[in-house]
CSV table of C-alpha atoms and ligand atoms in Angstrom, one decimal:
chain,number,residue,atom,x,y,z
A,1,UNK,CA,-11.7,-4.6,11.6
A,2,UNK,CA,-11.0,-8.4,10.5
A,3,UNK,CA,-7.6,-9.6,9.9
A,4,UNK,CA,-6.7,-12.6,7.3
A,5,UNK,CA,-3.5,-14.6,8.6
A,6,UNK,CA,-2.6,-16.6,6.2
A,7,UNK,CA,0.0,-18.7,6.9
A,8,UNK,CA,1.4,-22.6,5.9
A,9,UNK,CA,1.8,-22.6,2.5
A,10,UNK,CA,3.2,-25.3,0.2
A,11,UNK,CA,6.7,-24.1,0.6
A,12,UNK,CA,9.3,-25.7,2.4
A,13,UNK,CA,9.0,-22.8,4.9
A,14,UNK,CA,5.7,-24.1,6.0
A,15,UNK,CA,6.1,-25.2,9.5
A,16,UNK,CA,8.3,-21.9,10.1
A,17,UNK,CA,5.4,-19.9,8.8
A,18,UNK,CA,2.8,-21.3,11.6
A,19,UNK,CA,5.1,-20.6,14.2
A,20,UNK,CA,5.0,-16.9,13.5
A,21,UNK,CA,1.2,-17.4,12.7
A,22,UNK,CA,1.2,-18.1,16.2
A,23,UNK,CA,3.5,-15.4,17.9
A,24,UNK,CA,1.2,-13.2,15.5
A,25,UNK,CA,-2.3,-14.1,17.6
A,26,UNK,CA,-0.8,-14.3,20.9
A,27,UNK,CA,-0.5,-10.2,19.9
A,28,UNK,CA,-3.6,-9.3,18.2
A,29,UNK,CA,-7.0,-12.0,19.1
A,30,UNK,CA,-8.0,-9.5,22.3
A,31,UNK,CA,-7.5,-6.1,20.6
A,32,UNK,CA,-9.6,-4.5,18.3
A,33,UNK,CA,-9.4,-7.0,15.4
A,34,UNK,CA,-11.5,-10.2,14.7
A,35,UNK,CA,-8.4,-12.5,13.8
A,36,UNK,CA,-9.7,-14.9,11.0
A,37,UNK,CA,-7.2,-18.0,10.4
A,38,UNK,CA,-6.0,-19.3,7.0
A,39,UNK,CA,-4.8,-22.2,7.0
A,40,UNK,CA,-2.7,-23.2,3.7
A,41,UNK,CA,-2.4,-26.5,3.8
A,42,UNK,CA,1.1,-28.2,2.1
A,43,UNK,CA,-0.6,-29.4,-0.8
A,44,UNK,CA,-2.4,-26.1,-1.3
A,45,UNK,CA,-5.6,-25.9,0.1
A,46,UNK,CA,-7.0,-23.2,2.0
A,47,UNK,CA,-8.9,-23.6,5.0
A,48,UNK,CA,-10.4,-21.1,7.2
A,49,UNK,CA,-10.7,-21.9,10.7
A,50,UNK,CA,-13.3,-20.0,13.2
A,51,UNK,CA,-12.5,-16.6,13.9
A,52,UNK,CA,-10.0,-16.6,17.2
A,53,UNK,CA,-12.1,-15.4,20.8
A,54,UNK,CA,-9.3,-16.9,22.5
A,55,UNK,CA,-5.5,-17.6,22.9
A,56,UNK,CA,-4.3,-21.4,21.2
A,57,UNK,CA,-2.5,-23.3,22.8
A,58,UNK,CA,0.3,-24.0,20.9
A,59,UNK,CA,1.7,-23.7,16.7
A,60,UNK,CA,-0.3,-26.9,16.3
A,61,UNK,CA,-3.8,-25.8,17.0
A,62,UNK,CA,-3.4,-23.4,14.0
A,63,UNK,CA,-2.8,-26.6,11.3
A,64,UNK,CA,-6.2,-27.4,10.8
A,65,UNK,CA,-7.6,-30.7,9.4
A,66,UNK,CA,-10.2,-29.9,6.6
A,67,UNK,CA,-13.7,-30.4,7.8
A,68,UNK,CA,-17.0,-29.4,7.0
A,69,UNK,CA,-17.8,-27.0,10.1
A,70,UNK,CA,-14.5,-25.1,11.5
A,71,UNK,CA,-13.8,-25.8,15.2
A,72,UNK,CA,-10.7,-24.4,17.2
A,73,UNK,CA,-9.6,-26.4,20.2
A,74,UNK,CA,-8.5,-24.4,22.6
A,75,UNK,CA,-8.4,-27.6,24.7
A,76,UNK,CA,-4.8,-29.4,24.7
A,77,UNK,CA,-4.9,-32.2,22.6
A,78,UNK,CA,-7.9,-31.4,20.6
A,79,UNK,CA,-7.8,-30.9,16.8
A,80,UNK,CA,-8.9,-27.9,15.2
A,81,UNK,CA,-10.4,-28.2,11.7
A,82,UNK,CA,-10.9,-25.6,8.9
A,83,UNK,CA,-13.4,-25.2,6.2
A,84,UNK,CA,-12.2,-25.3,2.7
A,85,UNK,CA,-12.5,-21.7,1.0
A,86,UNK,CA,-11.7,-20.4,-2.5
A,87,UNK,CA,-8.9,-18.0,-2.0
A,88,UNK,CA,-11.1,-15.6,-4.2
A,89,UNK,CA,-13.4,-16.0,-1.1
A,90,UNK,CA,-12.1,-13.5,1.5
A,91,UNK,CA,-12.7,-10.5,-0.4
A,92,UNK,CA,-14.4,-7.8,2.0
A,93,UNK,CA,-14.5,-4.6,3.1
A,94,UNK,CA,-13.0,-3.2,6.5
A,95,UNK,CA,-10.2,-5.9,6.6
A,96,UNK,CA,-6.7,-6.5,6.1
A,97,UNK,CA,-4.5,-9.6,5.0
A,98,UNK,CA,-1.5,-10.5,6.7
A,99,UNK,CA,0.7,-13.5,5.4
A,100,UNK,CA,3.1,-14.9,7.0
A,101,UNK,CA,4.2,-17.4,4.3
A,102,UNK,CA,7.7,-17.7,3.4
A,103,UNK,CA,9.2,-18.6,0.1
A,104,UNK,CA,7.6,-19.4,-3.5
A,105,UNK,CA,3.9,-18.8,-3.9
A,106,UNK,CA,4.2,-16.8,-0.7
A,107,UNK,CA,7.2,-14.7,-0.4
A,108,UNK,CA,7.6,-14.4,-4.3
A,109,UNK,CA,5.1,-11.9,-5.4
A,110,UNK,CA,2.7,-14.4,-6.7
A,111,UNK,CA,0.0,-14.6,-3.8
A,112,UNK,CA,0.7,-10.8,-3.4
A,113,UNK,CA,-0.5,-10.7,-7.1
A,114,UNK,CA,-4.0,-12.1,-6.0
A,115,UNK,CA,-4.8,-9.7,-3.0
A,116,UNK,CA,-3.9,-6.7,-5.7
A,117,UNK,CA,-6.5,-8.3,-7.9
A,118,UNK,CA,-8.9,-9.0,-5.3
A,119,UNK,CA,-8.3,-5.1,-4.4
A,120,UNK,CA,-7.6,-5.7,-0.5
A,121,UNK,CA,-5.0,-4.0,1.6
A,122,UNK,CA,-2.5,-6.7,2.8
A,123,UNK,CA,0.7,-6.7,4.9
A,124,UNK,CA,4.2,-6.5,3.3
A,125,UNK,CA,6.1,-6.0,0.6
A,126,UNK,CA,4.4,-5.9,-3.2
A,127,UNK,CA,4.1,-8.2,-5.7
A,128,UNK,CA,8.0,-6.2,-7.9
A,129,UNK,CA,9.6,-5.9,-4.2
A,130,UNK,CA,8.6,-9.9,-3.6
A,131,UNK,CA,9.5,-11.5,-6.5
A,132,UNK,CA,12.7,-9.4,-6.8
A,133,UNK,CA,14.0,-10.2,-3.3
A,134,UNK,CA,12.9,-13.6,-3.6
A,135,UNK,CA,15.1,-14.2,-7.1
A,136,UNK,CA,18.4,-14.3,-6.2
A,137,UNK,CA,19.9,-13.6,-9.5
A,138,UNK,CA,17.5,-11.1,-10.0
A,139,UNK,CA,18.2,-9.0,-6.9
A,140,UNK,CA,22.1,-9.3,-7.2
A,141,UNK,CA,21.2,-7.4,-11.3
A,142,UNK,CA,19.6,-4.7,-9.0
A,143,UNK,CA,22.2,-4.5,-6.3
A,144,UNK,CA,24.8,-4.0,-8.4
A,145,UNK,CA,23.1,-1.5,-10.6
A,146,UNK,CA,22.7,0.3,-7.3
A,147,UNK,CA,26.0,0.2,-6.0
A,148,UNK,CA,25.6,-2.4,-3.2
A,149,UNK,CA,28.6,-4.3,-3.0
A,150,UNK,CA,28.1,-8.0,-3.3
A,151,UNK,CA,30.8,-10.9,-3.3
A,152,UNK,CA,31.4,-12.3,-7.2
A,153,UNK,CA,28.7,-14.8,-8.6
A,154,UNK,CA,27.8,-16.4,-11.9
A,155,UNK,CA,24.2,-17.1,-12.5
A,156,UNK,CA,23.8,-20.4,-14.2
A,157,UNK,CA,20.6,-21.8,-16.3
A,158,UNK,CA,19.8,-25.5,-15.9
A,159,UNK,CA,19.9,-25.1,-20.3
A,160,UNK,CA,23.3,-24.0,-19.9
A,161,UNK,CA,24.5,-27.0,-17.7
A,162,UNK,CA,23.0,-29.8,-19.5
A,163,UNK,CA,24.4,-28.8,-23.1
A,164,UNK,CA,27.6,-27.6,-22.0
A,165,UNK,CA,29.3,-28.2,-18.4
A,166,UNK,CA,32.4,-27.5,-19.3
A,167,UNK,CA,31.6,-23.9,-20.2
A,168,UNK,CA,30.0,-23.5,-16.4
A,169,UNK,CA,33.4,-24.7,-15.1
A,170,UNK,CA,35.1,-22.2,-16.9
A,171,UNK,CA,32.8,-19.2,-16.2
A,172,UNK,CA,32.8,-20.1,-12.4
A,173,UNK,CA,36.3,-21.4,-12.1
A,174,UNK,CA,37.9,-18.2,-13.8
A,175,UNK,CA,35.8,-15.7,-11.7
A,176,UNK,CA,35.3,-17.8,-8.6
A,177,UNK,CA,37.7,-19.5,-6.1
A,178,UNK,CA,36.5,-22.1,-3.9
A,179,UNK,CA,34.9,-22.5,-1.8
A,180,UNK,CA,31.9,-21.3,-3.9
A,181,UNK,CA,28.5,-21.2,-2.7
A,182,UNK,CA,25.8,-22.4,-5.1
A,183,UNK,CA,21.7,-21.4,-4.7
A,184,UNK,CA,18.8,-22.1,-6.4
A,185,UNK,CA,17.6,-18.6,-7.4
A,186,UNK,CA,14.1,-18.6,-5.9
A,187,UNK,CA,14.5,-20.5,-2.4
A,188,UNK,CA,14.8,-19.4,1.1
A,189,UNK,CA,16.3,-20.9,4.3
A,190,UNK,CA,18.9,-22.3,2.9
A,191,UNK,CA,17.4,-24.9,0.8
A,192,UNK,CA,18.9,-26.4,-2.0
A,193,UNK,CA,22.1,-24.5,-0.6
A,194,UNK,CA,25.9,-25.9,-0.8
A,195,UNK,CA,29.7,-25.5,-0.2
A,196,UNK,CA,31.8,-26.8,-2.6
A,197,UNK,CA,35.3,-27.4,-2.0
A,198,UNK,CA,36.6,-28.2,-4.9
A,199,UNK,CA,35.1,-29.4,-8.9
A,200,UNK,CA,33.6,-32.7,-7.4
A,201,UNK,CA,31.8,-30.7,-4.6
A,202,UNK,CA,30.3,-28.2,-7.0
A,203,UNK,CA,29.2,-30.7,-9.9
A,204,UNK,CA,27.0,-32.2,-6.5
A,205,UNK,CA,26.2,-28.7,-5.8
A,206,UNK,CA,24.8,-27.6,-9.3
A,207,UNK,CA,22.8,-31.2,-9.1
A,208,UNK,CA,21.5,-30.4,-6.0
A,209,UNK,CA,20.4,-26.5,-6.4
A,210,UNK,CA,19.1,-27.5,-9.9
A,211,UNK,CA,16.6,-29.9,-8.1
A,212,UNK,CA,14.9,-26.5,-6.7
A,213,UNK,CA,14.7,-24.1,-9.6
A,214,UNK,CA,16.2,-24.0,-13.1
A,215,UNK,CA,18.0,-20.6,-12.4
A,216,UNK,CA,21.0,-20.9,-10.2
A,217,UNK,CA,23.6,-19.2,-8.7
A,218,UNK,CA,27.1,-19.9,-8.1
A,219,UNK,CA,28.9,-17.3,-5.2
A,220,UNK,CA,32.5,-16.9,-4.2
A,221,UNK,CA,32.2,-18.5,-0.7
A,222,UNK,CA,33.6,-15.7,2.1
A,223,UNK,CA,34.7,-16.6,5.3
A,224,UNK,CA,32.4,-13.5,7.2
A,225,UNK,CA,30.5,-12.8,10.3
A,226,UNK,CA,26.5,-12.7,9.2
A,227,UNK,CA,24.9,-9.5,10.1
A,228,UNK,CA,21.4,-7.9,9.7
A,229,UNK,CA,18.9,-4.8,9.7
A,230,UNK,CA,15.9,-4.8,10.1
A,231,UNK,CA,13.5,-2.0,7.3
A,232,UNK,CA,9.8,-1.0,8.3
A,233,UNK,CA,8.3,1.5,6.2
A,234,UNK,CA,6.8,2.4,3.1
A,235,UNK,CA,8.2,5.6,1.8
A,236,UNK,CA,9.0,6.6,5.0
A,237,UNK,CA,11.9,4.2,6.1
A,238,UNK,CA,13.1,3.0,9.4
A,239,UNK,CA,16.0,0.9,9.8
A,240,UNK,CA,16.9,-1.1,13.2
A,241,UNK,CA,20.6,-1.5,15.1
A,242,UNK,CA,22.2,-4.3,13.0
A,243,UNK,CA,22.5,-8.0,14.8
A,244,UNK,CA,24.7,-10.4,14.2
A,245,UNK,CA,24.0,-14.1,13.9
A,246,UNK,CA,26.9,-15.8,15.8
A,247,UNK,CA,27.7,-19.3,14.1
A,248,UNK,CA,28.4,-22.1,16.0
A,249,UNK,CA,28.6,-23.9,12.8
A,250,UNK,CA,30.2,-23.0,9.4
A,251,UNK,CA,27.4,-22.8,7.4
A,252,UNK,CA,23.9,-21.9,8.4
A,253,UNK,CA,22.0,-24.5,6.9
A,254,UNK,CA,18.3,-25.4,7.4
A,255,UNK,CA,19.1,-27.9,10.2
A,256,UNK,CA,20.8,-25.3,12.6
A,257,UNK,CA,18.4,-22.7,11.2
A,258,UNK,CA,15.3,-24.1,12.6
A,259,UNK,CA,15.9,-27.7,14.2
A,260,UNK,CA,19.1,-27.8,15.8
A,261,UNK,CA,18.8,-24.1,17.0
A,262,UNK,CA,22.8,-23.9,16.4
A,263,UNK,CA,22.7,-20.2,16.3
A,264,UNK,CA,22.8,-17.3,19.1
A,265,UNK,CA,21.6,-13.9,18.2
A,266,UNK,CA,23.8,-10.9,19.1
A,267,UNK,CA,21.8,-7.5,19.3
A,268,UNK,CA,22.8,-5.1,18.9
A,269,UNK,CA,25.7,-6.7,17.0
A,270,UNK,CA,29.5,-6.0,17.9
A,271,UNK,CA,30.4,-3.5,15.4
A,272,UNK,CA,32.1,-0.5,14.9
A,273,UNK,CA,29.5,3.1,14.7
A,274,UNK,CA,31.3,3.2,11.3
A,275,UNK,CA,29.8,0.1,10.0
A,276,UNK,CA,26.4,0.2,11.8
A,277,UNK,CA,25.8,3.5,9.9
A,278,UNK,CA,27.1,2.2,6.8
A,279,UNK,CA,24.8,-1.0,7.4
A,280,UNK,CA,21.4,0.8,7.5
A,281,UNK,CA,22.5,2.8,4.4
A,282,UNK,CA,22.9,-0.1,2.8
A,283,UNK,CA,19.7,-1.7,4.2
A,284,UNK,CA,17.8,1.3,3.5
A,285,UNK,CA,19.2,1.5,0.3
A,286,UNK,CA,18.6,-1.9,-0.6
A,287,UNK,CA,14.7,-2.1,0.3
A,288,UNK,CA,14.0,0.8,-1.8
A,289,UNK,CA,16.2,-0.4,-4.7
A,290,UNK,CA,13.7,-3.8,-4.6
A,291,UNK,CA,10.7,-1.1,-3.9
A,292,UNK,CA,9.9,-2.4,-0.9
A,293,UNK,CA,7.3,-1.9,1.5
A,294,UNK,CA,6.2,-2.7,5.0
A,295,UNK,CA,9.0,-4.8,6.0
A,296,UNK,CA,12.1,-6.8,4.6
A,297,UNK,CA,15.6,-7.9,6.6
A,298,UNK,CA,18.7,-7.0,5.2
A,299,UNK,CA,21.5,-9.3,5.5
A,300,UNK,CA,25.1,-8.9,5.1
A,301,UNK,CA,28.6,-10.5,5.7
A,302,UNK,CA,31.2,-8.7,7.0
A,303,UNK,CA,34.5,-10.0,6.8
A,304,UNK,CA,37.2,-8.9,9.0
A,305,UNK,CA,38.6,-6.3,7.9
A,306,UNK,CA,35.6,-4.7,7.7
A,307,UNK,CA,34.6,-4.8,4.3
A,308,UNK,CA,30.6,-5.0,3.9
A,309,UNK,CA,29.0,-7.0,1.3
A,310,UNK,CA,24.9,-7.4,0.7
A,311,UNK,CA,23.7,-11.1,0.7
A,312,UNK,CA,20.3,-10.8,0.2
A,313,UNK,CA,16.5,-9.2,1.0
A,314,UNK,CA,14.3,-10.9,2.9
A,315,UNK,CA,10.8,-9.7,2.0
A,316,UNK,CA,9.2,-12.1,4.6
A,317,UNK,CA,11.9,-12.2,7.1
A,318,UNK,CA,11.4,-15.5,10.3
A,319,UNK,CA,8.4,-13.7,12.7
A,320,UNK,CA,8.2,-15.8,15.8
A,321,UNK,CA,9.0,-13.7,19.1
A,322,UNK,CA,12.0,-15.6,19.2
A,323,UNK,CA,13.4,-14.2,15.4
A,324,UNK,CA,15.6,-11.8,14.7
A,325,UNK,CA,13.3,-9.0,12.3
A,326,UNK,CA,11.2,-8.5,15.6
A,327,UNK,CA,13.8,-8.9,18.3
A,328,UNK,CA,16.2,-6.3,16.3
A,329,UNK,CA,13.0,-4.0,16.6
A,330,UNK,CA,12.6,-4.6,20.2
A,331,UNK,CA,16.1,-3.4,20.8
A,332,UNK,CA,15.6,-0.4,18.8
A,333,UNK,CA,12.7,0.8,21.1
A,334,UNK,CA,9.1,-1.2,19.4
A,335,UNK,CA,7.9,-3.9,20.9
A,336,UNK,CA,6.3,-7.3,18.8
A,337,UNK,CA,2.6,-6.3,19.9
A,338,UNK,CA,3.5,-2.4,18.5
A,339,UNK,CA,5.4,-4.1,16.0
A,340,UNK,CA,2.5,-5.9,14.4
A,341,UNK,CA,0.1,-2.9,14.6
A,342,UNK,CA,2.7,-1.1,12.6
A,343,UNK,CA,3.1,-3.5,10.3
A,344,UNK,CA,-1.5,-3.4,9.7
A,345,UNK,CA,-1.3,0.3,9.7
A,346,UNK,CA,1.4,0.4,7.1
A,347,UNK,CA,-0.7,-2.0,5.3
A,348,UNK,CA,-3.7,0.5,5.0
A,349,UNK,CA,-1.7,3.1,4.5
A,350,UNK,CA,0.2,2.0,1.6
A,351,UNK,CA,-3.5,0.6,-0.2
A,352,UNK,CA,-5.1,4.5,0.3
A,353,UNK,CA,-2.7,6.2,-1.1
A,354,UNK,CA,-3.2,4.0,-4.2
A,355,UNK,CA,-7.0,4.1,-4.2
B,401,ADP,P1,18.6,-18.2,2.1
B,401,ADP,O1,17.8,-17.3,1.3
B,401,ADP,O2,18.2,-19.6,2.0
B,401,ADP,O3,18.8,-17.8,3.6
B,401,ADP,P2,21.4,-17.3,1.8
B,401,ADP,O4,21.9,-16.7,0.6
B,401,ADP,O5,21.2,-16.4,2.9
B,401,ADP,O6,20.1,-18.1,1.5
B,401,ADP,O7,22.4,-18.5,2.3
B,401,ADP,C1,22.2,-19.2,3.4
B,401,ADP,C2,23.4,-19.3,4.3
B,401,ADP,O8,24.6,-19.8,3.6
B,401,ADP,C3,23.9,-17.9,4.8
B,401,ADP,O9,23.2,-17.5,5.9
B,401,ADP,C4,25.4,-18.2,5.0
B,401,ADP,O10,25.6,-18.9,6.3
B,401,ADP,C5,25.8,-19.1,4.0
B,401,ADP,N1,26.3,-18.4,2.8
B,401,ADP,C6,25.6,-18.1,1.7
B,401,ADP,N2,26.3,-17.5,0.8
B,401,ADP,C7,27.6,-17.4,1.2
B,401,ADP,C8,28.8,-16.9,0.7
B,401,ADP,N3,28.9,-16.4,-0.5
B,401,ADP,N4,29.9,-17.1,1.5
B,401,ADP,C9,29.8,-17.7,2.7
B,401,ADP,N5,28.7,-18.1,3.3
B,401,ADP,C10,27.6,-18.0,2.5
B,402,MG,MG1,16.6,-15.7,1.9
B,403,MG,MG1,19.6,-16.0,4.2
C-alpha cells in the first residue's frame, strides 16, 4: 500500500508541519508502505519527491526544490528536489493520504474537501469536524450548545469594527474584564493572538487579529494552568491521561511554542482523578460534538480552584516525537510507530464504511 504525506503547506504552520513529516517516515519508510512525499511548497505548489527506500537525514531533506526529475539526498548536505504534480494527480487505488498540514487550507476542511472529491481514504478528521475546530467562533456556537463550559467571549466582524468601534467597546467591555484575549477565528499556534491590558491594548489587538481573518474573537483572559487530551477514534473513541503544559512564560505564544522551546510538558498532568475523568468526558465529548474522526487534541484551562473550561479542538494537533498528541499516547500505553498505523487503519476504516 502507498502512503501520500502531504505536508508544508502555505500556512504559517509550514515548517512545524515538515517536522512531523519527518517523525512520520522515521516510523513508516521500512514497513509495509511505499511512503510517497508531498511537498507543498509556501506559495502552494505541490511537489512530489521520489518514493522514500531509505531514512532522511534531517526535516530539511523533505523541503524539496522543484525540478524536473525528483531526487532525495539521503547524503548530508545534498538537496532533494520534487516534481511538480496537480493535486488532482494522486488519485489511485490501494493508497492512503496522510497530511500533516496545520492551519487554513490544511487543517480547515478545505484540502479534506479535495481527497472526498478525489474519493481517496485519508488520515484525520473530515472536511465539518476541520473547518469547525479550525473556526474559533464557530466551535465555541457548538460548545456551548453542548454544554462544554468555555470562559465568556464576543465574536467580532471586521464590518462591525470599521463602522462602529464604539459598539465593540461596549459589547466587550460590559461582558469582558481585562485582560481579554483576542483571536483571529481561523488561525492556529497562536498567530495573530494578544493580551490586552486595558482599551489601548485591545484597539492594537483587534488591529492585529483583524490582519489574519475578518472574524474575530475577543475572550475573557483567565489566569489557568493549560491542560490536554488526546482523542483517537472514529465512532469508537479513545481518550488519553491529560498533560499539562507547564508555562515558563505567561502567554504561550508562537515564539515559546516552537522557537524558544519555553514550555515543559507534564504527563501525565498533576491533577486530581476527579478532574482527569471529567477531562476526557469533556474531550470525548467535544470531538464528537465537532464530528470528529481519527484524531484531534483537546485543550483546556483549569484554574485553581478547579473549575474546567474548553479552549479549543485541535483537528491537526503538533506530530513530531517530541509533541504532546503522541507523547500523551505513549504514556497511555501506544507507542508513535503503533500510533501512526492506528491513525492509517482508522483512515480506511472510516472510507469503507462510507463506500
Ligand atoms: P491557537 O489555536 O493559536 O493555539 P489558543 O486559543 O490556544 O490558540 O491560544 C493560544 C494561547 O494563548 C493559549 O495556549 C494560552 O496560552 C493563551 N490563551 C488563549 N486564550 C486565553 C484565555 N482566554 N485566557 C488566558 N490565556 C489564553
Ligand atoms: Mg489551535
Ligand atoms: Mg491552542
Amino acid at each position: 500500500m502507498k502512503i501520500f504525506l502531504i505536508y508544508g503547506g502555505k500556512s504559517a504552520e509550514h515548517d512545524v508541519s515538515i517536522l512531523t513529516a519527518f517523525s512520520i517516515t522515521k516510523e513508516i519508510y521500512y514497513k509495509y508502505y511505499d511512503v510517497e512525499p508531498i511537498y507543498i511548497t509556501k506559495s502552494g505548489k505541490w511537489l512530489q519527491g521520489m518514493t522514500l527506500e531509505s531514512p532522511v537525514i534531517n526535516a530539511d531533506a523533505l523541503k524539496f526544490e522543484e525540478a524536473d526529475e525528483a531526487v532525495l539526498a539521503i547524503k548530508e548536505g545534498a538537496i532533494s528536489t520534487g516534481v511538480e504534480i496537480s493535486p488532482t494527480s494522486i488519485k489511485q487505488e490501494d493508497a492512503v493520504i496522510f497530511p500533516v498540514l496545520h492551519g487554513p487550507n490544511g487543517e480547515d476542511g478545505t484540502i479534506q474537501g479535495l481527497f472526498e472529491v478525489i474519493g481517496m481514504p485519508y488520515v484525520g478528521a473530515g472536511v465539518l469536524a476541520s473547518a469547525c475546530g479550525m473556526d474559533k467562533i464557530i466551535s465555541k456556537y457548538l460548545f456551548q450548545q453542548a454544554g462544554l463550559p468555555q470562559v465568556p467571549y464576543v465574536p467580532v466582524l471586521k464590518n462591525n469594527w470599521s463602522t462602529d468601534a464604539e459598539k465593540v467597546f461596549m459589547q466587550c467591555e460590559g461582558t469582558l474584564l481585562y485582560p481579554m484575549f483576542v483571536k483571529p477565528a481561523n488561525m492556529g499556534s497562536s498567530v495573530g493572538i494578544s493580551k490586552a491590558e486595558n482599551r489601548e491594548e485591545l484597539i492594537e489587538a483587534i488591529e492585529e487579529a483583524l490582519k489574519y481573518d475578518r472574524r474575530i474573537v475577543v475572550e475573557q483572559g483567565i489566569e489557568a494552568r493549560e491542560l490536554e487530551v488526546a482523542v483517537l477514534g472514529n465512532s469508537d473513541i479513545h481518550t488519553s491521561v491529560p498533560g499539562e503544559i507547564v508555562k515558563t512564560v505567561d502567554f504561550y505564544d508562537y515564539d515559546s511554542k516552537y522557537i524558544n522551546n519555553e514550555v515543559t510538558l507534564q504527563i501525565p498532568a498533576k491533577v486530581t482523578e476527579d478532574v482527569s475523568i471529567q477531562l476526557r468526558e469533556y474531550a470525548a465529548r467535544a470531538f464528537q460534538t465537532l464530528d470528529g474522526s481519527g484524531l484531534s487534541r483537546c485543550d483546556f484551562f483549569l484554574t485553581s480552584n478547579d473549575e474546567i473550561f474548553i479552549n479549543e479542538v485541535n483537528t491537526m494537533p503538533g506530530f513530531t516525537q517530541f509533541s504532546m498528541y503522541p507523547l500523551l499516547w505513549e504514556n497511555t500505553g501506544l507507542g508513535y510507530g503503533d500510533l501512526v498505523e492506528e491513525l492509517i487503519q482508522l483512515a480506511l476504516r472510516r472510507f469503507e464504511e462510507r463506500q
